[in-house]
Amino acid sequence: MDKVEKIHQKATTEINTVGDLSKLEKLKIKYLGRHGEINKLLQNIKSVSNDHKKEYGQKINQLKNKLTEIIDLRHQKLITQSEKSQSVDISMPGTQTPKGCLHPITIAIQEITAIFSKIGFIRMSYSEVEWEYLAFDALNMPKTHPARDDFETTFLSGKPHEKFGKMILTPHTSSGQIREMWRLKKPPIRMINIAKCYRPNWDATHTPMFHQFEGMCVDKNINITHLKGALDYFNQSYFGPETKTRLRPHHFQFTEPSFEVDVTCSACNGTGILRRASFAQDDLTVKCKICKSGWLELGGTGMVHPNVLKEGNINPNEFSGWAFGFGIERVIMMKYGIDDIRNYYTGDIRFLKQF
Ligand code: PHE
């Protein structure tokens, strides 16, 4: 009888303190299973005297019922507990998914388009695959021009066109000048062609695919002052109101006269010198690392060559125009002082999310 009572107490504490359902299952087997404690007690009935056999049997039966009952109760309790812990707490803050952002090139394309649309320029996006004729011949570039070498331009396989020659990946956006003259047939033309360009280079300032934006304005009496005004307007809008623009004589086959465009460096305000505050009486000055001279080179421009206007079926005696072509990757680099163009395309999220 003592043993029955002991097992009763031990089983009750064990069952009431067990923490999970699988352990409870083990306790059930331990006490109520075929080789469990209850059956062991029943086997002991042989050694109990006849007088007590009945009472002993009843006690064990009671214990069996009692244990079954508390195991069931415990089972219920553990189930409710686990349901509670799995239920949704609607007052908890949700998991934050990382937010995406626009690529810096996309942002710049939007900005440039907006700046030029304010002065009446229409955004075009001429194709990335072009005829050799439109990219070179129509732009007054002789067959022997070094840009037509396959070190500089990517030629596509396929049958060349009788007049237009081979197919290429556009090495610059200037073929858009011809296409826009063909499309509109007659001036006025105010176009901004933004497209992908391809040249087989890969270093800190070149990627084999990059973007250019090509501005073109053709009308009656257009001269260099209009070009300079448009460039001043763009550079001040994009780089900041203090920006100064300078034209340097240069040569392109498709413009005459031709220029390279420089803008004042925004890091040193065009001085080429950075001031470092010092505790000593004299100021320490250092050369600006970004520009070295106060000016940064933006790209090429000039007055559209009469031969190019003729290719576009426009009479050069009646109309004149200007054009420029700048790199998008480059203007962003100048604006923010980025020193490696490959950052745009290696997909490092730490770089991309700064814009
Ligand atoms: N197409 C020239 C380049 O890629 C730039 C340019 C465009 C120069 C228009 C003059 C006029 O370098």
mmCIF file of N, CA and C and ligand atoms in Angstrom, residues 171-174 177 199 212 214-215 252 254-255 259 299-302 323-326, ligand 1:
data_model
loop_
_atom_site.group_PDB
_atom_site.id
_atom_site.type_symbol
_atom_site.label_atom_id
_atom_site.label_comp_id
_atom_site.label_asym_id
_atom_site.label_seq_id
_atom_site.Cartn_x
_atom_site.Cartn_y
_atom_site.Cartn_z
ATOM 1 N N PRO A 171 28.295 53.713 -80.913
ATOM 2 C CA PRO A 171 29.437 54.139 -80.097
ATOM 3 C C PRO A 171 29.209 55.528 -79.501
ATOM 4 N N HIS A 172 28.214 56.264 -80.017
ATOM 5 C CA HIS A 172 27.825 57.569 -79.469
ATOM 6 C C HIS A 172 26.368 57.843 -79.880
ATOM 7 N N THR A 173 25.777 58.861 -79.246
ATOM 8 C CA THR A 173 24.361 59.137 -79.533
ATOM 9 C C THR A 173 24.181 60.062 -80.736
ATOM 10 N N SER A 174 25.294 60.411 -81.414
ATOM 11 C CA SER A 174 25.201 61.428 -82.467
ATOM 12 C C SER A 174 24.401 60.985 -83.692
ATOM 13 N N GLN A 177 21.115 62.567 -84.209
ATOM 14 C CA GLN A 177 20.964 63.859 -84.902
ATOM 15 C C GLN A 177 20.326 63.638 -86.274
ATOM 16 N N ARG A 199 31.468 51.018 -76.186
ATOM 17 C CA ARG A 199 32.851 51.058 -76.678
ATOM 18 C C ARG A 199 33.646 50.055 -75.853
ATOM 19 N N GLN A 212 24.871 58.189 -72.980
ATOM 20 C CA GLN A 212 25.143 59.571 -73.380
ATOM 21 C C GLN A 212 23.835 60.326 -73.513
ATOM 22 N N GLU A 214 22.495 63.517 -75.866
ATOM 23 C CA GLU A 214 22.885 64.314 -77.022
ATOM 24 C C GLU A 214 21.842 65.413 -77.201
ATOM 25 N N GLY A 215 22.285 66.653 -77.116
ATOM 26 C CA GLY A 215 21.361 67.765 -77.349
ATOM 27 C C GLY A 215 21.532 68.271 -78.764
ATOM 28 N N PHE A 252 35.805 67.970 -84.032
ATOM 29 C CA PHE A 252 34.953 66.817 -84.344
ATOM 30 C C PHE A 252 34.613 66.930 -85.821
ATOM 31 N N PHE A 254 31.806 66.266 -87.189
ATOM 32 C CA PHE A 254 30.396 66.609 -87.449
ATOM 33 C C PHE A 254 29.987 67.969 -86.903
ATOM 34 N N THR A 255 30.957 68.725 -86.351
ATOM 35 C CA THR A 255 30.651 70.091 -85.919
ATOM 36 C C THR A 255 31.745 71.027 -86.418
ATOM 37 N N PHE A 259 34.096 72.307 -79.988
ATOM 38 C CA PHE A 259 34.632 72.683 -78.665
ATOM 39 C C PHE A 259 34.581 71.505 -77.701
ATOM 40 N N GLY A 299 32.511 67.217 -72.014
ATOM 41 C CA GLY A 299 32.287 66.467 -73.256
ATOM 42 C C GLY A 299 32.398 67.371 -74.462
ATOM 43 N N GLY A 300 31.904 66.857 -75.619
ATOM 44 C CA GLY A 300 32.099 67.572 -76.875
ATOM 45 C C GLY A 300 30.862 68.322 -77.339
ATOM 46 N N THR A 301 31.121 69.394 -78.116
ATOM 47 C CA THR A 301 30.012 70.180 -78.640
ATOM 48 C C THR A 301 30.470 70.969 -79.872
ATOM 49 N N GLY A 302 29.559 71.680 -80.490
ATOM 50 C CA GLY A 302 29.922 72.527 -81.623
ATOM 51 C C GLY A 302 28.705 72.887 -82.459
ATOM 52 N N ALA A 323 25.019 71.189 -81.439
ATOM 53 C CA ALA A 323 24.806 69.863 -80.840
ATOM 54 C C ALA A 323 25.873 69.636 -79.781
ATOM 55 N N PHE A 324 25.543 68.787 -78.840
ATOM 56 C CA PHE A 324 26.565 68.359 -77.865
ATOM 57 C C PHE A 324 26.308 66.906 -77.494
ATOM 58 N N GLY A 325 27.327 66.239 -76.968
ATOM 59 C CA GLY A 325 27.157 64.868 -76.475
ATOM 60 C C GLY A 325 27.950 64.685 -75.191
ATOM 61 N N PHE A 326 27.245 64.387 -74.099
ATOM 62 C CA PHE A 326 27.908 64.210 -72.791
ATOM 63 C C PHE A 326 27.573 62.822 -72.224
HETATM 64 N N1 PHE B 1 29.767 62.287 -80.247
HETATM 65 C C1 PHE B 1 30.845 62.917 -79.554
HETATM 66 C C2 PHE B 1 31.507 61.908 -78.605
HETATM 67 O O1 PHE B 1 30.950 60.856 -78.368
HETATM 68 C C3 PHE B 1 30.373 64.110 -78.737
HETATM 69 C C4 PHE B 1 29.783 65.223 -79.552
HETATM 70 C C5 PHE B 1 28.432 65.278 -79.803
HETATM 71 C C6 PHE B 1 30.607 66.236 -80.027
HETATM 72 C C7 PHE B 1 27.878 66.331 -80.535
HETATM 73 C C8 PHE B 1 30.066 67.269 -80.756
HETATM 74 C C9 PHE B 1 28.716 67.322 -80.996
HETATM 75 O O2 PHE B 1 32.572 62.151 -78.094
#
